[in-house]
mmCIF file of C-alpha atoms (C1' of nucleotides) in Angstrom:
data_model
loop_
_atom_site.group_PDB
_atom_site.id
_atom_site.type_symbol
_atom_site.label_atom_id
_atom_site.label_comp_id
_atom_site.label_asym_id
_atom_site.label_seq_id
_atom_site.Cartn_x
_atom_site.Cartn_y
_atom_site.Cartn_z
ATOM 1 C CA MET A 1 8.982 -16.353 -8.037
ATOM 2 C CA GLU A 2 9.644 -20.036 -7.517
ATOM 3 C CA THR A 3 9.389 -22.103 -4.420
ATOM 4 C CA ARG A 4 12.197 -21.306 -2.074
ATOM 5 C CA GLY A 5 13.633 -24.678 -1.347
ATOM 6 C CA GLU A 6 14.815 -25.170 2.199
ATOM 7 C CA GLY A 7 17.829 -27.094 1.032
ATOM 8 C CA THR A 8 21.410 -25.972 0.995
ATOM 9 C CA PRO A 9 21.784 -22.663 -0.745
ATOM 10 C CA GLY A 10 23.232 -23.094 -4.193
ATOM 11 C CA LEU A 11 25.771 -20.882 -5.783
ATOM 12 C CA SER A 12 23.071 -18.549 -6.992
ATOM 13 C CA GLU A 13 21.949 -18.011 -3.407
ATOM 14 C CA LYS A 14 25.317 -16.458 -2.768
ATOM 15 C CA LEU A 15 23.926 -13.375 -4.431
ATOM 16 C CA ARG A 16 21.755 -12.810 -1.350
ATOM 17 C CA ARG A 17 18.404 -12.980 -3.022
ATOM 18 C CA GLY A 18 15.718 -11.054 -1.165
ATOM 19 C CA ASP A 19 12.644 -12.493 0.426
ATOM 20 C CA VAL A 20 9.647 -10.219 0.584
ATOM 21 C CA PHE A 21 7.928 -12.519 3.082
ATOM 22 C CA ALA A 22 10.674 -11.814 5.623
ATOM 23 C CA GLU A 23 9.753 -8.678 7.482
ATOM 24 C CA GLN A 24 13.282 -7.516 8.118
ATOM 25 C CA CYS A 25 14.521 -8.094 4.586
ATOM 26 C CA PRO A 26 15.179 -4.830 2.730
ATOM 27 C CA SER A 27 13.190 -6.162 -0.210
ATOM 28 C CA ARG A 28 10.095 -5.696 1.932
ATOM 29 C CA ASP A 29 10.677 -1.959 2.144
ATOM 30 C CA ILE A 30 11.360 -1.758 -1.572
ATOM 31 C CA LEU A 31 8.179 -3.681 -2.305
ATOM 32 C CA ASN A 32 6.218 -1.344 -0.059
ATOM 33 C CA HIS A 33 7.653 1.724 -1.735
ATOM 34 C CA LEU A 34 7.023 0.463 -5.254
ATOM 35 C CA THR A 35 3.468 -0.625 -4.461
ATOM 36 C CA SER A 36 2.553 2.358 -2.314
ATOM 37 C CA ARG A 37 -0.631 4.148 -3.298
ATOM 38 C CA TRP A 38 1.019 7.038 -5.087
ATOM 39 C CA GLY A 39 4.286 5.292 -5.904
ATOM 40 C CA VAL A 40 2.545 2.940 -8.293
ATOM 41 C CA LEU A 41 0.956 5.782 -10.214
ATOM 42 C CA ALA A 42 4.024 8.007 -10.239
ATOM 43 C CA LEU A 43 6.150 5.215 -11.685
ATOM 44 C CA MET A 44 3.604 4.590 -14.390
ATOM 45 C CA ALA A 45 3.194 8.254 -15.211
ATOM 46 C CA LEU A 46 6.935 8.501 -15.792
ATOM 47 C CA LEU A 47 6.969 5.564 -18.215
ATOM 48 C CA ASP A 48 5.998 7.940 -21.026
ATOM 49 C CA GLY A 49 9.098 10.002 -20.373
ATOM 50 C CA THR A 50 10.437 12.865 -18.283
ATOM 51 C CA ARG A 51 7.848 15.012 -16.593
ATOM 52 C CA ARG A 52 7.731 18.106 -14.395
ATOM 53 C CA PHE A 53 6.238 18.061 -10.942
ATOM 54 C CA SER A 54 3.058 19.853 -11.917
ATOM 55 C CA GLU A 55 2.561 17.589 -14.923
ATOM 56 C CA LEU A 56 2.700 14.580 -12.668
ATOM 57 C CA ARG A 57 0.298 16.262 -10.278
ATOM 58 C CA ARG A 58 -2.242 16.765 -12.997
ATOM 59 C CA LYS A 59 -1.706 13.312 -14.482
ATOM 60 C CA VAL A 60 -2.272 11.435 -11.265
ATOM 61 C CA GLY A 61 -5.805 12.223 -10.269
ATOM 62 C CA GLY A 62 -6.309 12.751 -6.556
ATOM 63 C CA VAL A 63 -2.731 13.137 -5.412
ATOM 64 C CA SER A 64 -1.799 16.137 -3.279
ATOM 65 C CA GLU A 65 1.398 18.072 -3.756
ATOM 66 C CA LYS A 66 2.497 16.912 -0.387
ATOM 67 C CA MET A 67 2.031 13.217 -1.121
ATOM 68 C CA LEU A 68 3.515 13.556 -4.590
ATOM 69 C CA ALA A 69 6.608 15.327 -3.307
ATOM 70 C CA GLN A 70 7.016 12.776 -0.558
ATOM 71 C CA THR A 71 6.592 9.861 -2.937
ATOM 72 C CA LEU A 72 9.001 11.177 -5.522
ATOM 73 C CA LYS A 73 11.591 11.874 -2.878
ATOM 74 C CA ARG A 74 11.391 8.335 -1.658
ATOM 75 C CA LEU A 75 11.551 6.825 -5.142
ATOM 76 C CA GLU A 76 14.548 9.023 -5.846
ATOM 77 C CA LYS A 77 16.247 7.832 -2.698
ATOM 78 C CA ASP A 78 15.566 4.219 -3.643
ATOM 79 C CA GLY A 79 17.173 4.799 -7.026
ATOM 80 C CA PHE A 80 14.114 4.411 -9.214
ATOM 81 C CA VAL A 81 13.636 8.072 -10.091
ATOM 82 C CA GLN A 82 16.074 10.777 -11.152
ATOM 83 C CA ARG A 83 15.339 14.372 -10.220
ATOM 84 C CA THR A 84 16.812 17.280 -12.196
ATOM 85 C CA ASP A 85 16.579 20.738 -10.606
ATOM 86 C CA TYR A 86 17.264 23.638 -12.966
ATOM 87 C CA GLY A 87 17.722 25.995 -10.042
ATOM 88 C CA VAL A 88 15.571 28.784 -11.402
ATOM 89 C CA VAL A 89 12.590 30.735 -10.110
ATOM 90 C CA PRO A 90 9.822 29.909 -10.635
ATOM 91 C CA PRO A 91 11.200 26.473 -9.829
ATOM 92 C CA ARG A 92 11.789 24.081 -12.693
ATOM 93 C CA VAL A 93 12.280 20.473 -11.733
ATOM 94 C CA GLU A 94 12.039 17.364 -13.885
ATOM 95 C CA TYR A 95 11.607 13.754 -12.925
ATOM 96 C CA ALA A 96 12.573 10.715 -14.968
ATOM 97 C CA LEU A 97 12.819 6.978 -14.391
ATOM 98 C CA THR A 98 16.254 5.475 -13.974
ATOM 99 C CA PRO A 99 16.921 2.283 -15.945
ATOM 100 C CA MET A 100 16.127 0.328 -12.810
ATOM 101 C CA GLY A 101 13.031 2.398 -12.238
ATOM 102 C CA ARG A 102 11.907 1.638 -15.749
ATOM 103 C CA GLU A 103 12.150 -2.084 -15.140
ATOM 104 C CA ALA A 104 10.145 -1.801 -11.952
ATOM 105 C CA ALA A 105 7.591 0.466 -13.580
ATOM 106 C CA ARG A 106 7.000 -2.049 -16.336
ATOM 107 C CA HIS A 107 6.006 -4.692 -13.847
ATOM 108 C CA VAL A 108 3.758 -2.288 -12.022
ATOM 109 C CA ALA A 109 2.206 -1.192 -15.282
ATOM 110 C CA ALA A 110 1.512 -4.773 -16.296
ATOM 111 C CA LEU A 111 -0.621 -5.213 -13.207
ATOM 112 C CA ALA A 112 -2.445 -1.942 -13.764
ATOM 113 C CA ASP A 113 -3.023 -2.878 -17.376
ATOM 114 C CA TRP A 114 -4.493 -6.197 -16.319
ATOM 115 C CA ILE A 115 -6.822 -4.440 -13.890
ATOM 116 C CA GLU A 116 -7.976 -1.931 -16.464
ATOM 117 C CA ARG A 117 -8.629 -4.568 -19.102
ATOM 118 C CA ASN A 118 -10.434 -6.851 -16.677
ATOM 119 C CA LEU A 119 -12.390 -4.166 -14.887
ATOM 120 C CA PRO A 120 -15.803 -5.181 -16.265
ATOM 121 C CA ARG A 121 -15.174 -8.743 -15.168
ATOM 122 C CA ILE A 122 -13.914 -7.632 -11.765
ATOM 123 C CA MET A 123 -16.897 -5.378 -11.247
ATOM 124 C CA GLY A 124 -19.178 -8.225 -12.171
ATOM 125 C CA ALA A 125 -20.029 -6.832 -15.559
ATOM 126 C CA ARG A 126 -22.194 -3.986 -14.237
ATOM 127 C CA PRO A 127 -22.042 -1.471 -17.068
ATOM 128 C CA GLY A 128 -23.476 1.338 -14.976
ATOM 129 C CA ALA A 129 -20.796 1.211 -12.332
ATOM 130 C CA GLU A 130 -17.842 1.745 -14.606
ATOM 131 C CA ASP A 131 -17.867 5.297 -15.763
ATOM 132 C CA CYS A 132 -14.213 5.924 -16.396
ATOM 133 C CA ALA A 133 -14.798 8.018 -19.489
ATOM 134 C CA GLY A 134 -13.502 11.107 -17.708
ATOM 135 C CA ARG A 135 -9.816 10.543 -18.067
ATOM 136 C CA ALA A 136 -7.656 12.028 -15.360
ATOM 137 C CA GLY A 137 -4.886 13.228 -17.568
ATOM 138 C CA GLY A 138 -2.763 12.305 -20.463
ATOM 139 C CA MET B 1 -0.490 -0.337 -20.725
ATOM 140 C CA GLU B 2 -0.404 1.587 -23.969
ATOM 141 C CA THR B 3 -0.972 5.220 -24.604
ATOM 142 C CA ARG B 4 -4.594 6.057 -24.239
ATOM 143 C CA GLY B 5 -5.261 7.890 -27.451
ATOM 144 C CA GLU B 6 -7.462 10.870 -27.114
ATOM 145 C CA GLY B 7 -9.180 10.041 -30.371
ATOM 146 C CA THR B 8 -12.596 8.573 -30.796
ATOM 147 C CA PRO B 9 -13.025 5.486 -28.714
ATOM 148 C CA GLY B 10 -12.807 2.407 -30.864
ATOM 149 C CA LEU B 11 -15.033 -0.577 -30.577
ATOM 150 C CA SER B 12 -12.813 -2.030 -27.895
ATOM 151 C CA GLU B 13 -13.363 1.037 -25.744
ATOM 152 C CA LYS B 14 -16.999 0.041 -25.601
ATOM 153 C CA LEU B 15 -15.951 -2.472 -22.985
ATOM 154 C CA ARG B 16 -15.423 0.412 -20.550
ATOM 155 C CA ARG B 17 -11.757 -0.040 -19.962
ATOM 156 C CA GLY B 18 -10.614 1.294 -16.606
ATOM 157 C CA ASP B 19 -8.181 4.094 -16.023
ATOM 158 C CA VAL B 20 -6.158 3.893 -12.847
ATOM 159 C CA PHE B 21 -5.075 7.522 -13.212
ATOM 160 C CA ALA B 22 -8.684 8.653 -12.805
ATOM 161 C CA GLU B 23 -9.392 8.976 -9.112
ATOM 162 C CA GLN B 24 -13.047 8.085 -9.343
ATOM 163 C CA CYS B 25 -12.575 5.063 -11.570
ATOM 164 C CA PRO B 26 -13.257 1.795 -9.743
ATOM 165 C CA SER B 27 -9.993 0.441 -11.109
ATOM 166 C CA ARG B 28 -8.223 2.778 -8.710
ATOM 167 C CA ASP B 29 -9.744 1.060 -5.708
ATOM 168 C CA ILE B 30 -8.921 -2.340 -7.141
ATOM 169 C CA LEU B 31 -5.340 -1.274 -7.754
ATOM 170 C CA ASN B 32 -5.085 0.011 -4.190
ATOM 171 C CA HIS B 33 -6.453 -3.218 -2.774
ATOM 172 C CA LEU B 34 -4.176 -5.447 -4.838
ATOM 173 C CA THR B 35 -1.092 -3.382 -4.071
ATOM 174 C CA SER B 36 -1.868 -2.736 -0.417
ATOM 175 C CA ARG B 37 0.892 -3.609 2.021
ATOM 176 C CA TRP B 38 -0.562 -6.916 3.169
ATOM 177 C CA GLY B 39 -2.694 -7.589 0.108
ATOM 178 C CA VAL B 40 0.378 -8.092 -2.053
ATOM 179 C CA LEU B 41 1.849 -10.681 0.290
ATOM 180 C CA ALA B 42 -1.420 -12.486 0.943
ATOM 181 C CA LEU B 43 -2.033 -12.914 -2.770
ATOM 182 C CA MET B 44 1.446 -14.287 -3.251
ATOM 183 C CA ALA B 45 1.210 -16.614 -0.285
ATOM 184 C CA LEU B 46 -1.928 -18.135 -1.770
ATOM 185 C CA LEU B 47 -0.266 -18.819 -5.126
ATOM 186 C CA ASP B 48 1.121 -22.068 -3.719
ATOM 187 C CA GLY B 49 -2.400 -23.233 -2.990
ATOM 188 C CA THR B 50 -5.129 -23.144 -0.358
ATOM 189 C CA ARG B 51 -4.033 -22.084 3.109
ATOM 190 C CA ARG B 52 -5.579 -21.645 6.528
ATOM 191 C CA PHE B 53 -5.588 -18.339 8.319
ATOM 192 C CA SER B 54 -2.838 -19.223 10.748
ATOM 193 C CA GLU B 55 -0.665 -20.600 7.968
ATOM 194 C CA LEU B 56 -0.928 -17.290 6.165
ATOM 195 C CA ARG B 57 -0.170 -15.503 9.400
ATOM 196 C CA ARG B 58 3.038 -17.426 9.856
ATOM 197 C CA LYS B 59 4.017 -17.167 6.205
ATOM 198 C CA VAL B 60 3.703 -13.418 5.981
ATOM 199 C CA GLY B 61 6.237 -12.077 8.418
ATOM 200 C CA GLY B 62 5.099 -9.038 10.383
ATOM 201 C CA VAL B 63 1.383 -9.135 9.685
ATOM 202 C CA SER B 64 -1.021 -8.993 12.617
ATOM 203 C CA GLU B 65 -4.140 -11.115 12.805
ATOM 204 C CA LYS B 66 -6.164 -7.964 12.591
ATOM 205 C CA MET B 67 -4.540 -6.713 9.413
ATOM 206 C CA LEU B 68 -4.564 -10.174 7.854
ATOM 207 C CA ALA B 69 -8.255 -10.671 8.569
ATOM 208 C CA GLN B 70 -9.045 -7.229 7.255
ATOM 209 C CA THR B 71 -7.035 -7.777 4.108
ATOM 210 C CA LEU B 72 -8.475 -11.183 3.334
ATOM 211 C CA LYS B 73 -11.988 -9.893 3.848
ATOM 212 C CA ARG B 74 -11.397 -7.142 1.360
ATOM 213 C CA LEU B 75 -9.799 -9.445 -1.221
ATOM 214 C CA GLU B 76 -12.722 -11.812 -0.805
ATOM 215 C CA LYS B 77 -15.167 -9.002 -1.353
ATOM 216 C CA ASP B 78 -13.310 -7.948 -4.482
ATOM 217 C CA GLY B 79 -13.541 -11.479 -5.839
ATOM 218 C CA PHE B 80 -9.869 -12.400 -5.732
ATOM 219 C CA VAL B 81 -10.005 -14.740 -2.763
ATOM 220 C CA GLN B 82 -12.410 -17.523 -1.841
ATOM 221 C CA ARG B 83 -13.045 -18.235 1.827
ATOM 222 C CA THR B 84 -14.267 -21.638 2.990
ATOM 223 C CA ASP B 85 -15.573 -21.868 6.549
ATOM 224 C CA TYR B 86 -15.968 -25.425 7.874
ATOM 225 C CA GLY B 87 -18.125 -24.203 10.720
ATOM 226 C CA VAL B 88 -16.363 -26.152 13.442
ATOM 227 C CA VAL B 89 -14.730 -25.273 16.724
ATOM 228 C CA PRO B 90 -11.874 -24.632 16.947
ATOM 229 C CA PRO B 91 -12.524 -22.580 13.825
ATOM 230 C CA ARG B 92 -11.326 -24.020 10.568
ATOM 231 C CA VAL B 93 -11.255 -21.621 7.645
ATOM 232 C CA GLU B 94 -9.412 -21.935 4.366
ATOM 233 C CA TYR B 95 -8.501 -19.319 1.820
ATOM 234 C CA ALA B 96 -7.781 -19.856 -1.856
ATOM 235 C CA LEU B 97 -7.300 -17.688 -4.899
ATOM 236 C CA THR B 98 -10.126 -17.467 -7.394
ATOM 237 C CA PRO B 99 -9.146 -17.803 -11.052
ATOM 238 C CA MET B 100 -9.196 -14.027 -11.283
ATOM 239 C CA GLY B 101 -7.197 -13.745 -8.104
ATOM 240 C CA ARG B 102 -4.608 -16.099 -9.541
ATOM 241 C CA GLU B 103 -4.160 -13.863 -12.560
ATOM 242 C CA ALA B 104 -3.719 -10.813 -10.392
ATOM 243 C CA ALA B 105 -1.380 -12.635 -8.031
ATOM 244 C CA ARG B 106 0.869 -13.658 -10.915
ATOM 245 C CA HIS B 107 1.406 -10.037 -11.864
ATOM 246 C CA VAL B 108 2.063 -9.076 -8.286
ATOM 247 C CA ALA B 109 4.472 -11.996 -7.898
ATOM 248 C CA ALA B 110 6.374 -10.963 -11.009
ATOM 249 C CA LEU B 111 7.138 -7.605 -9.436
ATOM 250 C CA ALA B 112 8.157 -9.175 -6.145
ATOM 251 C CA ASP B 113 10.331 -11.640 -8.010
ATOM 252 C CA TRP B 114 12.037 -8.816 -9.826
ATOM 253 C CA ILE B 115 12.699 -7.007 -6.552
ATOM 254 C CA GLU B 116 14.117 -10.094 -4.903
ATOM 255 C CA ARG B 117 16.389 -10.917 -7.801
ATOM 256 C CA ASN B 118 17.598 -7.350 -8.148
ATOM 257 C CA LEU B 119 17.944 -6.618 -4.465
ATOM 258 C CA PRO B 120 21.761 -6.433 -4.452
ATOM 259 C CA ARG B 121 21.652 -3.995 -7.321
ATOM 260 C CA ILE B 122 18.901 -1.957 -5.688
ATOM 261 C CA MET B 123 20.774 -1.806 -2.393
ATOM 262 C CA GLY B 124 23.886 -0.681 -4.212
ATOM 263 C CA ALA B 125 25.636 -3.999 -3.823
ATOM 264 C CA ARG B 126 26.299 -3.609 -0.092
ATOM 265 C CA PRO B 127 26.738 -7.203 1.056
ATOM 266 C CA GLY B 128 26.369 -6.373 4.734
ATOM 267 C CA ALA B 129 22.981 -4.788 4.373
ATOM 268 C CA GLU B 130 21.190 -7.747 2.836
ATOM 269 C CA ASP B 131 20.781 -10.404 5.429
ATOM 270 C CA CYS B 132 17.656 -12.186 4.275
ATOM 271 C CA ALA B 133 18.902 -15.652 5.165
ATOM 272 C CA GLY B 134 16.286 -15.942 7.894
ATOM 273 C CA ARG B 135 13.289 -16.855 5.844
ATOM 274 C CA ALA B 136 9.909 -15.810 7.195
ATOM 275 C CA GLY B 137 8.077 -18.923 6.248
ATOM 276 C CA GLY B 138 7.753 -21.432 3.543
ATOM 277 C "C1'" DG C 1 -10.575 -29.218 39.178
ATOM 278 C "C1'" DG C 2 -7.038 -26.011 36.956
ATOM 279 C "C1'" DT C 3 -3.909 -24.148 33.143
ATOM 280 C "C1'" DA C 4 -2.167 -24.084 28.444
ATOM 281 C "C1'" DC C 5 -2.548 -24.511 23.527
ATOM 282 C "C1'" DG C 6 -4.297 -23.763 18.859
ATOM 283 C "C1'" DT C 7 -7.857 -21.858 15.920
ATOM 284 C "C1'" DA C 8 -10.008 -17.408 13.548
ATOM 285 C "C1'" DC C 9 -11.348 -13.833 14.327
ATOM 286 C "C1'" DT C 10 -13.200 -9.048 17.042
ATOM 287 C "C1'" DT C 11 -12.764 -4.973 20.211
ATOM 288 C "C1'" DA C 12 -10.695 -0.929 22.475
ATOM 289 C "C1'" DC C 13 -7.236 2.157 22.421
ATOM 290 C "C1'" DC C 14 -2.935 4.299 20.740
ATOM 291 C "C1'" DA C 15 0.608 5.333 17.101
ATOM 292 C "C1'" DA C 16 1.722 6.499 12.613
ATOM 293 C "C1'" DA C 17 0.732 8.035 8.169
ATOM 294 C "C1'" DA C 18 -2.218 10.430 4.951
ATOM 295 C "C1'" DG C 19 -4.779 14.395 3.960
ATOM 296 C "C1'" DT C 20 -6.044 19.516 4.166
ATOM 297 C "C1'" DT C 21 -4.806 24.122 4.230
ATOM 298 C "C1'" DA C 22 -1.815 27.782 4.164
ATOM 299 C "C1'" DG C 23 2.630 29.501 3.289
ATOM 300 C "C1'" DT C 24 7.295 30.644 0.704
ATOM 301 C "C1'" DC C 25 9.693 32.915 -3.333
ATOM 302 C "C1'" DC C 26 9.732 35.049 -7.945
ATOM 303 C "C1'" DA C 27 8.680 36.773 -12.808
ATOM 304 C "C1'" DG C 28 5.061 38.219 -15.598
ATOM 305 C "C1'" DG C 29 0.471 39.993 -16.527
ATOM 306 C "C1'" DG C 30 -3.737 42.794 -15.710
ATOM 307 C "C1'" DC D 1 -1.923 46.284 -5.949
ATOM 308 C "C1'" DC D 2 -3.559 41.131 -6.880
ATOM 309 C "C1'" DC D 3 -3.310 36.848 -9.476
ATOM 310 C "C1'" DT D 4 -0.958 33.027 -11.860
ATOM 311 C "C1'" DG D 5 2.208 29.131 -12.277
ATOM 312 C "C1'" DG D 6 5.925 26.595 -10.473
ATOM 313 C "C1'" DA D 7 7.832 23.192 -6.543
ATOM 314 C "C1'" DC D 8 7.820 22.451 -2.701
ATOM 315 C "C1'" DT D 9 7.237 22.828 3.085
ATOM 316 C "C1'" DA D 10 4.900 23.468 7.687
ATOM 317 C "C1'" DA D 11 1.028 23.141 10.885
ATOM 318 C "C1'" DC D 12 -2.918 20.930 12.003
ATOM 319 C "C1'" DT D 13 -6.690 17.362 11.371
ATOM 320 C "C1'" DT D 14 -8.372 12.964 9.899
ATOM 321 C "C1'" DT D 15 -7.786 8.254 8.702
ATOM 322 C "C1'" DT D 16 -5.620 3.954 8.820
ATOM 323 C "C1'" DG D 17 -2.433 0.689 10.815
ATOM 324 C "C1'" DG D 18 -0.713 -1.435 14.935
ATOM 325 C "C1'" DT D 19 -0.923 -3.353 19.842
ATOM 326 C "C1'" DA D 20 -2.980 -5.878 23.289
ATOM 327 C "C1'" DA D 21 -6.709 -8.204 25.085
ATOM 328 C "C1'" DG D 22 -10.799 -10.759 24.447
ATOM 329 C "C1'" DT D 23 -14.187 -14.684 22.632
ATOM 330 C "C1'" DA D 24 -15.538 -19.768 22.275
ATOM 331 C "C1'" DC D 25 -14.256 -24.559 22.369
ATOM 332 C "C1'" DG D 26 -11.870 -29.201 22.136
ATOM 333 C "C1'" DT D 27 -7.714 -31.392 23.607
ATOM 334 C "C1'" DA D 28 -3.743 -32.244 26.478
ATOM 335 C "C1'" DC D 29 -1.401 -32.165 30.757
ATOM 336 C "C1'" DC D 30 -0.769 -31.438 35.894
#
DNA sequence: GGTACGTACTTACCAAAAGTTAGTCCAGGG
DNA sequence: CCCTGGACTAACTTTTGGTAAGTACGTACC
């Protein structure tokens, strides 16, 4: 993200580049969806490949079915997630990242990775406060 | 973010790597703070350098003073932002990224950059729906 | 004298979103 | 009969975000 010069828009500006700092720009909504509490984790959970709803639920510690369903629906609407309903009972539904979703998820995952690797430093190197041995899923 | 093998933790695991999927892991809170609605934009706004409160307010379109203050306080507490109060009236306070905050902000900015560059594609290439010419600040 | 402005917050109250709990439908098992 | 798993949805409660007003003070202007 470079400085946005205030000069005359060049040819590349013709592509209507977004501006997340501008409240009314659609990129703001996209940013909010991708960085939403459960959106971040759902995207990352799908990086490993297609998953069913209940798998995602178990993978993402702390998410409710309601919030997961809501989040996936929104990501699907945005075009980042593809939902496949097999139309059977009990229900069988699978979720997968679209190519665009995969690109977004990689960026999100890079941040999460950085946090996880730097956690001791962030927490001020207090060994007792970082008990993440109990993995949520995976 | 690689697969977290379920095998015996190696020596590197001794460093208590975080796991954002685990609800109780402190990395979850950090992730939520860094990806919060206003946290994302505040971090990015500070990438250009030190700014005063009102500058940030103007730069980040749509944020209220309340939410901005709240967000900056939390980022400061986490160690990503440094606050300098000059103790004068009218108040003069400056905010800057810490080295750690700069690292985090770069990751966040990469995602935002990706969104902005891919906005036409994300919006399905509808030219009429992407009027971001009115820049929020900068 | 008064009002207005900018600064960086804080407070009181309301709106919106998240969270909790229960429910739906069905096949299979005890 | 009840329970389980699956993928949601609805009703209600709790939490967080948003709105509007307030604080204190120096400076500028009428």
